[in-house]
Short mmCIF file of C-alpha atoms in Angstrom, two decimals:
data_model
loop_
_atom_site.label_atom_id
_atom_site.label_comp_id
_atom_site.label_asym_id
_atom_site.label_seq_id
_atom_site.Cartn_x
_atom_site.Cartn_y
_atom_site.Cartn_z
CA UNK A 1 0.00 0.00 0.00
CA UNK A 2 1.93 2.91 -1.24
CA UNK A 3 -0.67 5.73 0.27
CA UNK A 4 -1.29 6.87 -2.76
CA UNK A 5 -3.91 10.38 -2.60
CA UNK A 6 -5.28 12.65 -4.84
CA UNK A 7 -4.54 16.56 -4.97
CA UNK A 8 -7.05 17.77 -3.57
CA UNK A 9 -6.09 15.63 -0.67
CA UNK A 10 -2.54 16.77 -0.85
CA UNK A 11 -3.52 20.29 -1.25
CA UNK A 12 -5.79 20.29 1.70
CA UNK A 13 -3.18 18.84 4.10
CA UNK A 14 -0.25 20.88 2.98
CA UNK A 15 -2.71 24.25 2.48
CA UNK A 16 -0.02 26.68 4.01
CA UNK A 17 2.54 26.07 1.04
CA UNK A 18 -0.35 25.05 -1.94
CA UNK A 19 -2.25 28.15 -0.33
CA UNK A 20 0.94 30.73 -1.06
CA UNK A 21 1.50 29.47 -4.58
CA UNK A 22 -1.72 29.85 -5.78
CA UNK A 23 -2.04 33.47 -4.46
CA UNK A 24 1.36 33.95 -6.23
CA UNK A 25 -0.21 32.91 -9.41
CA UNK A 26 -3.35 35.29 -9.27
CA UNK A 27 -1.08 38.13 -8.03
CA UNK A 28 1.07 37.84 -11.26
CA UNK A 29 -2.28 37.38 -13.29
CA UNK A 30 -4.01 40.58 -11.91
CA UNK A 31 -0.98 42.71 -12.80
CA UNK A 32 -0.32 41.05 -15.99
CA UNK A 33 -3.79 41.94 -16.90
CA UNK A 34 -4.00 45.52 -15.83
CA UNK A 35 -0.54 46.43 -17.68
CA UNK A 36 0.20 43.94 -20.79
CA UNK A 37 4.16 45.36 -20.16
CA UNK A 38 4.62 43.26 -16.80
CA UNK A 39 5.39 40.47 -18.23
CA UNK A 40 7.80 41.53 -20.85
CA UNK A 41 11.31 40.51 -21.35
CA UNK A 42 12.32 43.59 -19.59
CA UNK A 43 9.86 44.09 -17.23
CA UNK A 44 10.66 40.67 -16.08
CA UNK A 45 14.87 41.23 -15.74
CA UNK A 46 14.05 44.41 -13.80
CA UNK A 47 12.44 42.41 -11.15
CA UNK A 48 15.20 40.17 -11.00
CA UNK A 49 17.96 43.14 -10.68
CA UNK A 50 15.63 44.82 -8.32
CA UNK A 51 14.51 42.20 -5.45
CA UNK A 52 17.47 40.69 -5.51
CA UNK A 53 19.31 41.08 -2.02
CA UNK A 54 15.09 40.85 -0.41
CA UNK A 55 15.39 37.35 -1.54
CA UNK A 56 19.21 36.90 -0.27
CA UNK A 57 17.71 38.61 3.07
CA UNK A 58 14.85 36.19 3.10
CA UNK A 59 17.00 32.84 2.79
CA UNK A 60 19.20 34.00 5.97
CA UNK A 61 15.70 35.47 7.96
CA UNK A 62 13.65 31.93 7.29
CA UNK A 63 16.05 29.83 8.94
CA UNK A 64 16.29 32.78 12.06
CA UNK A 65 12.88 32.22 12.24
CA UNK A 66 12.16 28.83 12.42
CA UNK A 67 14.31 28.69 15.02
CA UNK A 68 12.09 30.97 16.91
CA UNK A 69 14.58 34.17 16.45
CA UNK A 70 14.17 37.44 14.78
CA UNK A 71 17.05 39.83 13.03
CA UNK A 72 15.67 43.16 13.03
CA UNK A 73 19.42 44.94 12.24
CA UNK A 74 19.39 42.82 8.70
CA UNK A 75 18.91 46.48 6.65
CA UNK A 76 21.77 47.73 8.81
CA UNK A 77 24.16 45.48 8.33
CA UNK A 78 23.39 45.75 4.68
CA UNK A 79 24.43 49.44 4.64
CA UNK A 80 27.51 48.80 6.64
CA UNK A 81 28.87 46.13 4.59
CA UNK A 82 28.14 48.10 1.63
CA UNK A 83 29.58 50.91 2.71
CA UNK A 84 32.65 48.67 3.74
CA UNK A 85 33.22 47.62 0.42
CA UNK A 86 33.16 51.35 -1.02
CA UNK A 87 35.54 52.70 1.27
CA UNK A 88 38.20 50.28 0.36
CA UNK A 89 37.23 49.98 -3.93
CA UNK A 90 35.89 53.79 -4.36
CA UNK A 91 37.91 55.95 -1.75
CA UNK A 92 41.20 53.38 -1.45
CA UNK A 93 41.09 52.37 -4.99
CA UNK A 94 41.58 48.69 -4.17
CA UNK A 95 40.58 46.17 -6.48
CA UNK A 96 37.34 45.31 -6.40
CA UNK A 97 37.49 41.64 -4.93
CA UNK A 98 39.34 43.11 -1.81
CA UNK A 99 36.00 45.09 -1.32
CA UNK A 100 33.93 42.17 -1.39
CA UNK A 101 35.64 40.09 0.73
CA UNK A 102 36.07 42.92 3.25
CA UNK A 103 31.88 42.98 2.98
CA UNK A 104 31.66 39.52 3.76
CA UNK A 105 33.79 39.43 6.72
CA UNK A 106 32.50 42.68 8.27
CA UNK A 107 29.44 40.15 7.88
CA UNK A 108 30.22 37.73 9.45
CA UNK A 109 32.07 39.61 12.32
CA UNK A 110 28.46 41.52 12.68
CA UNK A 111 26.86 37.85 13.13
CA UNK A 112 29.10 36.94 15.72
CA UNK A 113 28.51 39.53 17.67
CA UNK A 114 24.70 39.54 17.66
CA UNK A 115 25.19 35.38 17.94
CA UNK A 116 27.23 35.69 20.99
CA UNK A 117 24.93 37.91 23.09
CA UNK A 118 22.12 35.91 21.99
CA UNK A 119 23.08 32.32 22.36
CA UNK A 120 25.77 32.80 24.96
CA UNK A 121 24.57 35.95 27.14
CA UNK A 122 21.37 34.83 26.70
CA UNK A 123 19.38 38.07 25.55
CA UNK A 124 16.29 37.84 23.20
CA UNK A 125 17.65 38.03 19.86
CA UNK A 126 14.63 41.06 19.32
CA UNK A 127 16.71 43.07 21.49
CA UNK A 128 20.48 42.21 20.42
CA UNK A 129 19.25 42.82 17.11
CA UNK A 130 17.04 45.64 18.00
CA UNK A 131 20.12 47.39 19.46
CA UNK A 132 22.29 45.68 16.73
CA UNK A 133 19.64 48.05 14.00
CA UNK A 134 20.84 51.51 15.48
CA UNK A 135 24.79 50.28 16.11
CA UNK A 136 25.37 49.24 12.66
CA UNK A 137 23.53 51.87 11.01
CA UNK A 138 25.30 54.37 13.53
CA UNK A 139 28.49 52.64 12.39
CA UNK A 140 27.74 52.93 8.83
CA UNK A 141 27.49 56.84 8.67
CA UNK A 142 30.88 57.24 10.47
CA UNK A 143 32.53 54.42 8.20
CA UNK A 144 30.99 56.74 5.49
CA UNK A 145 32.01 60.32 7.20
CA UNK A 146 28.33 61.16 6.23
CA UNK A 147 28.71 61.53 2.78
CA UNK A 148 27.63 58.94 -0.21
CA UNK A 149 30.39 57.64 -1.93
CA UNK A 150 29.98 56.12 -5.99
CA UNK A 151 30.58 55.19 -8.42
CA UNK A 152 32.56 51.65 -8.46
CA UNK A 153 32.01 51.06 -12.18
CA UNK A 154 34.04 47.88 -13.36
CA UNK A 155 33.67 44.47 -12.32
CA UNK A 156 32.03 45.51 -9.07
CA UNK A 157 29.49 47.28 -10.70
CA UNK A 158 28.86 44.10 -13.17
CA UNK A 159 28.07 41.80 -9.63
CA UNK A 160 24.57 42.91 -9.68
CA UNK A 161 24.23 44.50 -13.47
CA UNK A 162 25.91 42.36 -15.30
CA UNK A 163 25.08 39.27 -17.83
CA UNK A 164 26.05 36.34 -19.85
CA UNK A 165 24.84 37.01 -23.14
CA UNK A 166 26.06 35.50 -26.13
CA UNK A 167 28.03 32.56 -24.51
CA UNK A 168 26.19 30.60 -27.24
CA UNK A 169 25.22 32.60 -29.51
CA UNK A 170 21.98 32.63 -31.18
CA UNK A 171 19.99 35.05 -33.10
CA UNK A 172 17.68 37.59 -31.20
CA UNK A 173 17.84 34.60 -28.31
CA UNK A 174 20.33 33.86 -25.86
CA UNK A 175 21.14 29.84 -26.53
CA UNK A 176 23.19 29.97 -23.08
CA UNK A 177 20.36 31.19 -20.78
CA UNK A 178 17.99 28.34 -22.17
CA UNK A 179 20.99 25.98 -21.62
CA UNK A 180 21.24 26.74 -18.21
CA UNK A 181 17.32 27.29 -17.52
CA UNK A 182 16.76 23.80 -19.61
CA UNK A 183 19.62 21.93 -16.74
CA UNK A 184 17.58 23.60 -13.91
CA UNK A 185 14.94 22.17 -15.31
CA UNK A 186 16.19 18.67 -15.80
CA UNK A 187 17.74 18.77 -12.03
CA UNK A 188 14.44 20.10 -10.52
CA UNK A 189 12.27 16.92 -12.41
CA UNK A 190 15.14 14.49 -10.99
CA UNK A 191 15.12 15.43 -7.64
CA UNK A 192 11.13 14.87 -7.93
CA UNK A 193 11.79 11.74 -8.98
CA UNK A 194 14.16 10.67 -6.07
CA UNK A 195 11.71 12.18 -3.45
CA UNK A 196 8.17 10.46 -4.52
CA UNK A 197 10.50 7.05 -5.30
CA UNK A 198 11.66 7.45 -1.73
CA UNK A 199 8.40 8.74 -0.23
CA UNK A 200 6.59 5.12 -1.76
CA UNK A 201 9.79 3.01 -0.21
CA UNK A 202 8.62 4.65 3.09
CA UNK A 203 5.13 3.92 2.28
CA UNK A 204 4.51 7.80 2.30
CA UNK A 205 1.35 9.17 1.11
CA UNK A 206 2.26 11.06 -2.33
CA UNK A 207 -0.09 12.39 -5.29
CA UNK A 208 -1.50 10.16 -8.16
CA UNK A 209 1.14 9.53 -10.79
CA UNK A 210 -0.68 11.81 -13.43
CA UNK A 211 -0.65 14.62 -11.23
CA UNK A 212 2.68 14.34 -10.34
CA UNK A 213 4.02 14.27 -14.39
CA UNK A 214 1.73 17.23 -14.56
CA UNK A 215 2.84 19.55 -11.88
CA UNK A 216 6.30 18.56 -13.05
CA UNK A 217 5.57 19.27 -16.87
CA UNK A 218 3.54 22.80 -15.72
CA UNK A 219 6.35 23.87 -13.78
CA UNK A 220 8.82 23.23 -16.15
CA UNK A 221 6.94 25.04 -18.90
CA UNK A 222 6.44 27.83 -16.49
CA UNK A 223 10.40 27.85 -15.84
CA UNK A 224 10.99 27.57 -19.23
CA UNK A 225 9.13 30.07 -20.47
CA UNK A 226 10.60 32.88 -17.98
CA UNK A 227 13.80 31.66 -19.37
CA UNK A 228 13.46 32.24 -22.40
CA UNK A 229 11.96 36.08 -21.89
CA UNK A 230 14.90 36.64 -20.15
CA UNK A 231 17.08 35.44 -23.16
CA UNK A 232 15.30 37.66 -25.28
CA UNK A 233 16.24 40.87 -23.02
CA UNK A 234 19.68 40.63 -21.76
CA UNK A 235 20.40 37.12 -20.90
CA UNK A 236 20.86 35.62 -17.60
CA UNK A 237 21.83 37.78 -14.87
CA UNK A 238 24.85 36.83 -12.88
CA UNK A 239 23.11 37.79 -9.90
CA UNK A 240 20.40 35.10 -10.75
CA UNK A 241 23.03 32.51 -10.92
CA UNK A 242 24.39 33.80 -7.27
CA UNK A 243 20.65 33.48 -6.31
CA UNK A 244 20.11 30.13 -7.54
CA UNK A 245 23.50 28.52 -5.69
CA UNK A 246 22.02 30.08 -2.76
CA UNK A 247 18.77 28.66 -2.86
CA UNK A 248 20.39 25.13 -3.50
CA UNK A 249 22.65 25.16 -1.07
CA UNK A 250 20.55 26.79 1.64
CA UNK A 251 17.56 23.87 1.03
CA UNK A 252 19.83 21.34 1.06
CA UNK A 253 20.82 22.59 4.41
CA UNK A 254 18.21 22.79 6.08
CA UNK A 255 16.11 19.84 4.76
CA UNK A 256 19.19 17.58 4.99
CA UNK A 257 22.31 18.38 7.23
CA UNK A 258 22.70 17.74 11.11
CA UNK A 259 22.36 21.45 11.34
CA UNK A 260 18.98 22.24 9.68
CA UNK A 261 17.59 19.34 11.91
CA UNK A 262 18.47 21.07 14.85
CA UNK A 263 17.17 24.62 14.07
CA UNK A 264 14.02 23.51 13.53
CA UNK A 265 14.13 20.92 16.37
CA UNK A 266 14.62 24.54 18.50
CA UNK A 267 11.94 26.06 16.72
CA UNK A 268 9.86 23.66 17.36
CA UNK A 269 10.26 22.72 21.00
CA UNK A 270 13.23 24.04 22.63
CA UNK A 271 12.75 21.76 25.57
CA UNK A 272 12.86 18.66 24.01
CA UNK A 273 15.77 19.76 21.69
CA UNK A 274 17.60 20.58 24.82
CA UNK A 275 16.84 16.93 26.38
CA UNK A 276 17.68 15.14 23.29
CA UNK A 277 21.47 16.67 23.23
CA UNK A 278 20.82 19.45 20.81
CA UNK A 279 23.87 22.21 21.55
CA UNK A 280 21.38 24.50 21.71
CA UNK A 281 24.01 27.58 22.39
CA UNK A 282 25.97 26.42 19.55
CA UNK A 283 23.26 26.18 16.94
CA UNK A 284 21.80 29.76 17.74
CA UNK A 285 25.03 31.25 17.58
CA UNK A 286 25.96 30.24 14.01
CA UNK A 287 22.23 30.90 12.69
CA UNK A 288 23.22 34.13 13.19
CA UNK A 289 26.80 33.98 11.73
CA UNK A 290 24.81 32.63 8.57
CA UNK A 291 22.72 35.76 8.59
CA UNK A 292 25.30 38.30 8.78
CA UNK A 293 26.90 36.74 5.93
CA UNK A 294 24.10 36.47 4.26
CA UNK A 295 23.45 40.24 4.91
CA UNK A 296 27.21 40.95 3.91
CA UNK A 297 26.16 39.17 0.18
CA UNK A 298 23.00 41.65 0.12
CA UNK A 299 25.21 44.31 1.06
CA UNK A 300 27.97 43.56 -2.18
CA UNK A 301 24.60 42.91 -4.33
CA UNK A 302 23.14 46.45 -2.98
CA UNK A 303 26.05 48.45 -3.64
CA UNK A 304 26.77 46.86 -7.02
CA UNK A 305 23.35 47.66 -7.99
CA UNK A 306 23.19 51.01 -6.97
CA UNK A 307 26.64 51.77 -7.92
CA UNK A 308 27.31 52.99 -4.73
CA UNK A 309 27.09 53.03 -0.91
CA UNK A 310 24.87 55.71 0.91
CA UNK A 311 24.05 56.18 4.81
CA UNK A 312 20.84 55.32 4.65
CA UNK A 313 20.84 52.27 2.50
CA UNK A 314 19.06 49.20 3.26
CA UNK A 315 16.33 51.32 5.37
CA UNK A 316 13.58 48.89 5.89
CA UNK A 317 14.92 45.80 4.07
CA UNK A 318 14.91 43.76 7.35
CA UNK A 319 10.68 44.26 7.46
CA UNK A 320 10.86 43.07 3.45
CA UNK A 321 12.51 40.12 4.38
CA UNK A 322 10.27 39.25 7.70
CA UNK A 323 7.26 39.94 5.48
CA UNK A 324 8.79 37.64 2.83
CA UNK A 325 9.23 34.39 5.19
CA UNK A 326 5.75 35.21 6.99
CA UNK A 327 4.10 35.56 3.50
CA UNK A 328 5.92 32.19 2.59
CA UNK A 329 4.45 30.22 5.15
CA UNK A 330 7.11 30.51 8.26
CA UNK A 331 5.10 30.56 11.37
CA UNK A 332 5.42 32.93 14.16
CA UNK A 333 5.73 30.75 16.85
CA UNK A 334 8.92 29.13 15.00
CA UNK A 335 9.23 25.04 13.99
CA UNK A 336 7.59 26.22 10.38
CA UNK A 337 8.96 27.09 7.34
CA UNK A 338 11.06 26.32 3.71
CA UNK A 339 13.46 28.38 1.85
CA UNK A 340 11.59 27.92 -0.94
CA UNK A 341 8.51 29.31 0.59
CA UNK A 342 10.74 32.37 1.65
CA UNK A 343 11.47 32.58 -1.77
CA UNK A 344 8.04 32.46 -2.94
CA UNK A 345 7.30 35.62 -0.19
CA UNK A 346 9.53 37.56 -1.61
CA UNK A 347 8.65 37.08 -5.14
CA UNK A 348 5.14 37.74 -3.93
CA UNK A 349 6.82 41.24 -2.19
CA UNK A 350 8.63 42.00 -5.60
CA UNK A 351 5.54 41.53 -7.82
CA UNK A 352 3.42 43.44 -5.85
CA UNK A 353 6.25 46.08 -5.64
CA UNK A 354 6.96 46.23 -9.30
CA UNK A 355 3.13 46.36 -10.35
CA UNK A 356 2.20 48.47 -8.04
CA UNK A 357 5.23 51.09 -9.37
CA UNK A 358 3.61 50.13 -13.01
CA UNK A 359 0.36 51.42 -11.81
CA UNK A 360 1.59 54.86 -10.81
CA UNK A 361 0.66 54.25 -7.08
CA UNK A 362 2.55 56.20 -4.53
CA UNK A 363 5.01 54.67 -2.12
CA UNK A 364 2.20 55.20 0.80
CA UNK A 365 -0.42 53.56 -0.73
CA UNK A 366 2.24 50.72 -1.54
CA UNK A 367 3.15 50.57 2.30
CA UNK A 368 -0.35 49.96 3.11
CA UNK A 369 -1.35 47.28 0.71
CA UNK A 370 2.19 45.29 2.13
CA UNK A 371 0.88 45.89 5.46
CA UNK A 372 -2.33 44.09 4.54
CA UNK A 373 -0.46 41.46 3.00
CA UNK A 374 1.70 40.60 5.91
CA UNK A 375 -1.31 41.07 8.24
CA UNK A 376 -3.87 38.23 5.81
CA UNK A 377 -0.51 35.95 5.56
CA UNK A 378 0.06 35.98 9.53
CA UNK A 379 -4.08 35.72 10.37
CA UNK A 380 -4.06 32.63 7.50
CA UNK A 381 -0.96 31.15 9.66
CA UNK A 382 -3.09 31.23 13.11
CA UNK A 383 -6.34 29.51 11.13
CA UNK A 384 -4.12 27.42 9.60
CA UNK A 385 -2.54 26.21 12.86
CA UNK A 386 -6.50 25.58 14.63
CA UNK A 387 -8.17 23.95 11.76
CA UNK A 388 -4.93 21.75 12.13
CA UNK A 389 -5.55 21.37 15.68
CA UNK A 390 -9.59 21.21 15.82
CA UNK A 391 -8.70 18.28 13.05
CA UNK A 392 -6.37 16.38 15.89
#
């Protein structure tokens, strides 16, 4: 008896994740039918180049708060690591590598820091990183002197603007970006593969077998097709390749290694964790060394992208990314939550961003409609967690 169920079944049970991607999917259809140029080539890269570093932000902040955490000095940290790397490539004239490793370890010194006093001092993480918010952004004008320093220009710059184009060749379509979208692709369907074939050894309950070649085959086609508008822009942004590693790496992480166990074991009961031999100090401490390196690669995208480093940069980013692993599914209480639904947050953030800016609406009425968001994606979390437990 393999367990086999139908989608409905599936969708029901898993409604937190099912429930996101679905509202992802009539997001991007509202906007692509009140402006026909959202979903342009273009339109399309600019999101990309745009939400970048949110997304970087969001892969750190998900695994912070699963394990029951929050990072509220995420925005900061971006500003000071960007403004880390221009002192030494703009001001010093350093090459720009020196820069971004400078970035990341200023990163990762920040996440030491703010891990120590958490896991070893023993203060809520909202206030380290509370206090953590107006240090590094304090920290950031003096590294700065006050003043905004650009451009870098060169291979700095190209972090965050640049492309592979023409790798391939191809006429009016980049050959290369399809190559690499069509491998994705391929991976994605064989890790599918592995997981149901493993799920019916376990005699795990998965979806009928037609269903499954279909969500496959939609996905890919879905995949697919943004590849190929983005081969018939610019080509495939380096940044998206950076983006993709990350995502990899950081799901394999947490879904398979000792270490992505514990966090959500934490999360999820910090009690039992403790009994069962979990180093709790240990784990909390590097979740945030992960996140200020994470923040130091947002900071080196930020910069790049903006060609510079200003005081104030980074000013809210650390709400974009908390609103990004809510709206993915990440419950409150910690225990809950995938990169990939981070990811899917944040792409939810960026669309409504970018269509919203299509529309002509000012930033305030922007800020309010996000507010909303966050506030309907937290409420649906609560239900979601007493229709689970009414159920029991």
């Amino acid at each position: 008896m393999t367990g086999v169920t139908n989608l409905l079944s599936l969708a029901t049970r898993n409604l937190r994740q099912s429930g996101i991607l679905v509202a992802f999917i009539a997001i991007v259809a509202f906007f692509a039918i009140l402006n026909p140029t959202f979903l342009s080539p273009g339109n399309l890269t600019n999101i990309v180049l745009q939400y970048s570093y949110i997304l970087i932000l969001a892969i750190g902040m998900v695994i912070v708060i699963i394990a029951g955490h929050i990072d509220l000095s995420v925005g900061s940290v971006v500003a000071l690591t960007g403004a880390t790397a221009a002192v030494l490539v703009i001001r010093m004239q350093l090459p720009w590598w020196v820069g971004v490793i400078a970035a990341l370890v200023v990163g990762l010194l920040v996440g030491a820091w703010q891990g120590f006093w958490v896991a070893f001092v023993g203060i809520p993480a909202f206030i380290v990183t509370l206090a953590g918010m107006l240090l590094f952004r304090g920290l950031t004008f003096i590294v700065l002197g006050n003043v905004s320093l650009s451009p870098f220009g060169g291979t700095y710059y190209s972090i965050a603007n640049g492309f592979f184009n023409g790798l391939f060749g191809g006429y009016g379509v980049d050959v290369f970006t399809l190559v690499i979208f069509a491998i994705g692709v391929g991976g994605y369907a064989v890790w599918q593969v592995r997981s149901r074939r493993s799920k019916v050894a376990h005699q795990q309950s998965v979806e009928a077998l037609g269903w499954f070649i279909l969500k496959i085959a939609l996905i890919a086609a879905v995949v697919m097709w943004f590849g190929y508008q983005l081969s018939t822009s610019r080509g495939l942004p380096f940044v998206l390749i950076l983006l993709a590693v990350l995502i990899i790496a950081y799901s394999v992480i947490t879904q398979k290694s000792v270490f992505g166990r514990h966090v959500y074991a934490i999360g999820g009961n910090l009690h039992a964790a403790l009994l069962s031999g979990v180093n709790v100090r240990r784990v909390n401490f590097w979740i945030f060394v992960n996140m200020g390196l994470l923040a130091g690669v947002a900071g080196v995208v930020f910069s790049s992208r903006t060609n510079g480093a200003q005081p104030g940069a980074g000013n809210m980013f650390e709400l974009d990314a908390i609103a990004a692993c809510f709206i993915g599914g990440a419950a409150v209480t910690g225990g809950v939550g995938r990169v990939g639904g981070a990811i899917v947050g944040g792409l939810i953030m960026a669309v409504m961003s970018n269509g919203m800016q299509l529309m002509g609406l000012d930033q305030a009425t922007q800020q309010v409609v996000k507010g909303l968001v966050l506030l309907i994606a937290v409420a649906f979390d609560v239900w979601n967690k007493r229709r689970a437990g009414a159920a029991r």
